Amino acid sequence: MKTSLRNLQWVEDGLLHQAAPDEQTLFEAKLLLDAALREDCRWQRKTYTAIREYGRTQFRRQLEDLHRELFSAPQHRSFRGRVMAFFGR
């Protein structure tokens, strides 16, 4: 099913509770009655989950790279020593 941009925005606003109160009520009522809308919402939630997980994975990689750089590069020896002393090894 091809979803229009307007419908996608409406679904997103409804799922994120960013719609005006009357629009939110209409969205929730239509969600109860419309199986296609429920399916669209299910896929949109899956998309949110995938994006969130991707972001977490990327952040973890950046932290690991930073850790590797700070705790293995010779030029950061004094920093490494201060951190280790702060945490009592």
PDB file of C-alpha atoms in Angstrom:
ATOM      1  CA  MET A   1       0.000   0.000   0.000  1.00  0.00           C
ATOM      2  CA  LYS A   2       1.379   3.372  -1.003  1.00  0.00           C
ATOM      3  CA  THR A   3       1.194   5.829   1.874  1.00  0.00           C
ATOM      4  CA  SER A   4       0.831   9.514   1.141  1.00  0.00           C
ATOM      5  CA  LEU A   5       3.149  11.972   2.821  1.00  0.00           C
ATOM      6  CA  ARG A   6       0.197  13.650   4.514  1.00  0.00           C
ATOM      7  CA  ASN A   7      -1.038  10.325   5.911  1.00  0.00           C
ATOM      8  CA  LEU A   8       2.465   9.475   7.104  1.00  0.00           C
ATOM      9  CA  GLN A   9       2.731  12.832   8.886  1.00  0.00           C
ATOM     10  CA  TRP A  10      -0.703  12.280  10.457  1.00  0.00           C
ATOM     11  CA  VAL A  11       0.358   8.825  11.699  1.00  0.00           C
ATOM     12  CA  GLU A  12       3.621  10.186  13.063  1.00  0.00           C
ATOM     13  CA  ASP A  13       1.906  13.064  14.853  1.00  0.00           C
ATOM     14  CA  GLY A  14      -0.600  10.632  16.334  1.00  0.00           C
ATOM     15  CA  LEU A  15       1.991   8.114  17.478  1.00  0.00           C
ATOM     16  CA  LEU A  16       4.222  10.786  19.001  1.00  0.00           C
ATOM     17  CA  HIS A  17       1.239  12.628  20.536  1.00  0.00           C
ATOM     18  CA  GLN A  18       2.184  15.816  18.715  1.00  0.00           C
ATOM     19  CA  ALA A  19      -1.236  16.376  17.170  1.00  0.00           C
ATOM     20  CA  ALA A  20      -3.765  18.894  18.431  1.00  0.00           C
ATOM     21  CA  PRO A  21      -6.064  17.335  21.057  1.00  0.00           C
ATOM     22  CA  ASP A  22      -9.010  16.979  18.665  1.00  0.00           C
ATOM     23  CA  GLU A  23      -6.779  15.447  15.978  1.00  0.00           C
ATOM     24  CA  GLN A  24      -5.285  13.084  18.551  1.00  0.00           C
ATOM     25  CA  THR A  25      -8.761  11.915  19.569  1.00  0.00           C
ATOM     26  CA  LEU A  26      -9.717  11.416  15.928  1.00  0.00           C
ATOM     27  CA  PHE A  27      -6.499   9.492  15.303  1.00  0.00           C
ATOM     28  CA  GLU A  28      -7.084   7.181  18.272  1.00  0.00           C
ATOM     29  CA  ALA A  29     -10.698   6.537  17.239  1.00  0.00           C
ATOM     30  CA  LYS A  30      -9.696   5.789  13.658  1.00  0.00           C
ATOM     31  CA  LEU A  31      -6.935   3.530  14.945  1.00  0.00           C
ATOM     32  CA  LEU A  32      -9.570   1.391  16.667  1.00  0.00           C
ATOM     33  CA  LEU A  33     -11.654   1.096  13.511  1.00  0.00           C
ATOM     34  CA  ASP A  34      -9.148   0.960  10.647  1.00  0.00           C
ATOM     35  CA  ALA A  35      -7.014  -2.180  10.276  1.00  0.00           C
ATOM     36  CA  ALA A  36      -4.884  -0.574   7.554  1.00  0.00           C
ATOM     37  CA  LEU A  37      -4.076   2.350   9.843  1.00  0.00           C
ATOM     38  CA  ARG A  38      -3.134  -0.067  12.628  1.00  0.00           C
ATOM     39  CA  GLU A  39      -0.800  -1.836  10.199  1.00  0.00           C
ATOM     40  CA  ASP A  40       0.745   1.487   9.126  1.00  0.00           C
ATOM     41  CA  CYS A  41       1.276   2.346  12.806  1.00  0.00           C
ATOM     42  CA  ARG A  42       2.833  -1.029  13.486  1.00  0.00           C
ATOM     43  CA  TRP A  43       5.353  -0.509  10.699  1.00  0.00           C
ATOM     44  CA  GLN A  44       6.034   3.059  11.793  1.00  0.00           C
ATOM     45  CA  ARG A  45       6.766   1.842  15.352  1.00  0.00           C
ATOM     46  CA  LYS A  46       9.116  -0.816  13.933  1.00  0.00           C
ATOM     47  CA  THR A  47      10.856   1.949  11.996  1.00  0.00           C
ATOM     48  CA  TYR A  48      11.260   4.042  15.156  1.00  0.00           C
ATOM     49  CA  THR A  49      12.742   1.033  16.944  1.00  0.00           C
ATOM     50  CA  ALA A  50      15.206   0.334  14.116  1.00  0.00           C
ATOM     51  CA  ILE A  51      16.316   3.967  13.999  1.00  0.00           C
ATOM     52  CA  ARG A  52      16.739   4.111  17.778  1.00  0.00           C
ATOM     53  CA  GLU A  53      18.786   0.886  17.786  1.00  0.00           C
ATOM     54  CA  TYR A  54      20.957   2.131  14.922  1.00  0.00           C
ATOM     55  CA  GLY A  55      21.617   5.352  16.827  1.00  0.00           C
ATOM     56  CA  ARG A  56      22.548   3.436  19.971  1.00  0.00           C
ATOM     57  CA  THR A  57      24.890   1.175  18.012  1.00  0.00           C
ATOM     58  CA  GLN A  58      26.585   4.161  16.380  1.00  0.00           C
ATOM     59  CA  PHE A  59      26.960   5.901  19.749  1.00  0.00           C
ATOM     60  CA  ARG A  60      28.454   2.756  21.295  1.00  0.00           C
ATOM     61  CA  ARG A  61      30.964   2.527  18.446  1.00  0.00           C
ATOM     62  CA  GLN A  62      31.958   6.156  18.905  1.00  0.00           C
ATOM     63  CA  LEU A  63      32.459   5.620  22.632  1.00  0.00           C
ATOM     64  CA  GLU A  64      34.540   2.503  22.000  1.00  0.00           C
ATOM     65  CA  ASP A  65      36.694   4.376  19.468  1.00  0.00           C
ATOM     66  CA  LEU A  66      37.180   7.226  21.936  1.00  0.00           C
ATOM     67  CA  HIS A  67      38.057   4.791  24.711  1.00  0.00           C
ATOM     68  CA  ARG A  68      40.523   2.966  22.506  1.00  0.00           C
ATOM     69  CA  GLU A  69      42.173   6.247  21.484  1.00  0.00           C
ATOM     70  CA  LEU A  70      42.406   7.697  24.980  1.00  0.00           C
ATOM     71  CA  PHE A  71      43.578   4.551  26.711  1.00  0.00           C
ATOM     72  CA  SER A  72      46.022   3.190  24.154  1.00  0.00           C
ATOM     73  CA  ALA A  73      47.647   6.155  22.407  1.00  0.00           C
ATOM     74  CA  PRO A  74      50.994   7.131  23.960  1.00  0.00           C
ATOM     75  CA  GLN A  75      50.254  10.862  23.773  1.00  0.00           C
ATOM     76  CA  HIS A  76      47.361  10.400  26.222  1.00  0.00           C
ATOM     77  CA  ARG A  77      49.431   8.650  28.898  1.00  0.00           C
ATOM     78  CA  SER A  78      49.079  11.465  31.458  1.00  0.00           C
ATOM     79  CA  PHE A  79      45.321  11.658  30.937  1.00  0.00           C
ATOM     80  CA  ARG A  80      45.063   7.889  31.314  1.00  0.00           C
ATOM     81  CA  GLY A  81      47.074   8.082  34.553  1.00  0.00           C
ATOM     82  CA  ARG A  82      44.825  10.797  36.008  1.00  0.00           C
ATOM     83  CA  VAL A  83      41.677   8.823  35.160  1.00  0.00           C
ATOM     84  CA  MET A  84      43.054   5.634  36.654  1.00  0.00           C
ATOM     85  CA  ALA A  85      44.133   7.499  39.810  1.00  0.00           C
ATOM     86  CA  PHE A  86      40.701   9.097  40.110  1.00  0.00           C
ATOM     87  CA  PHE A  87      38.984   5.709  40.040  1.00  0.00           C
ATOM     88  CA  GLY A  88      41.557   4.058  42.271  1.00  0.00           C
ATOM     89  CA  ARG A  89      42.554   1.510  39.634  1.00  0.00           C
TER      90      ARG A  89
END
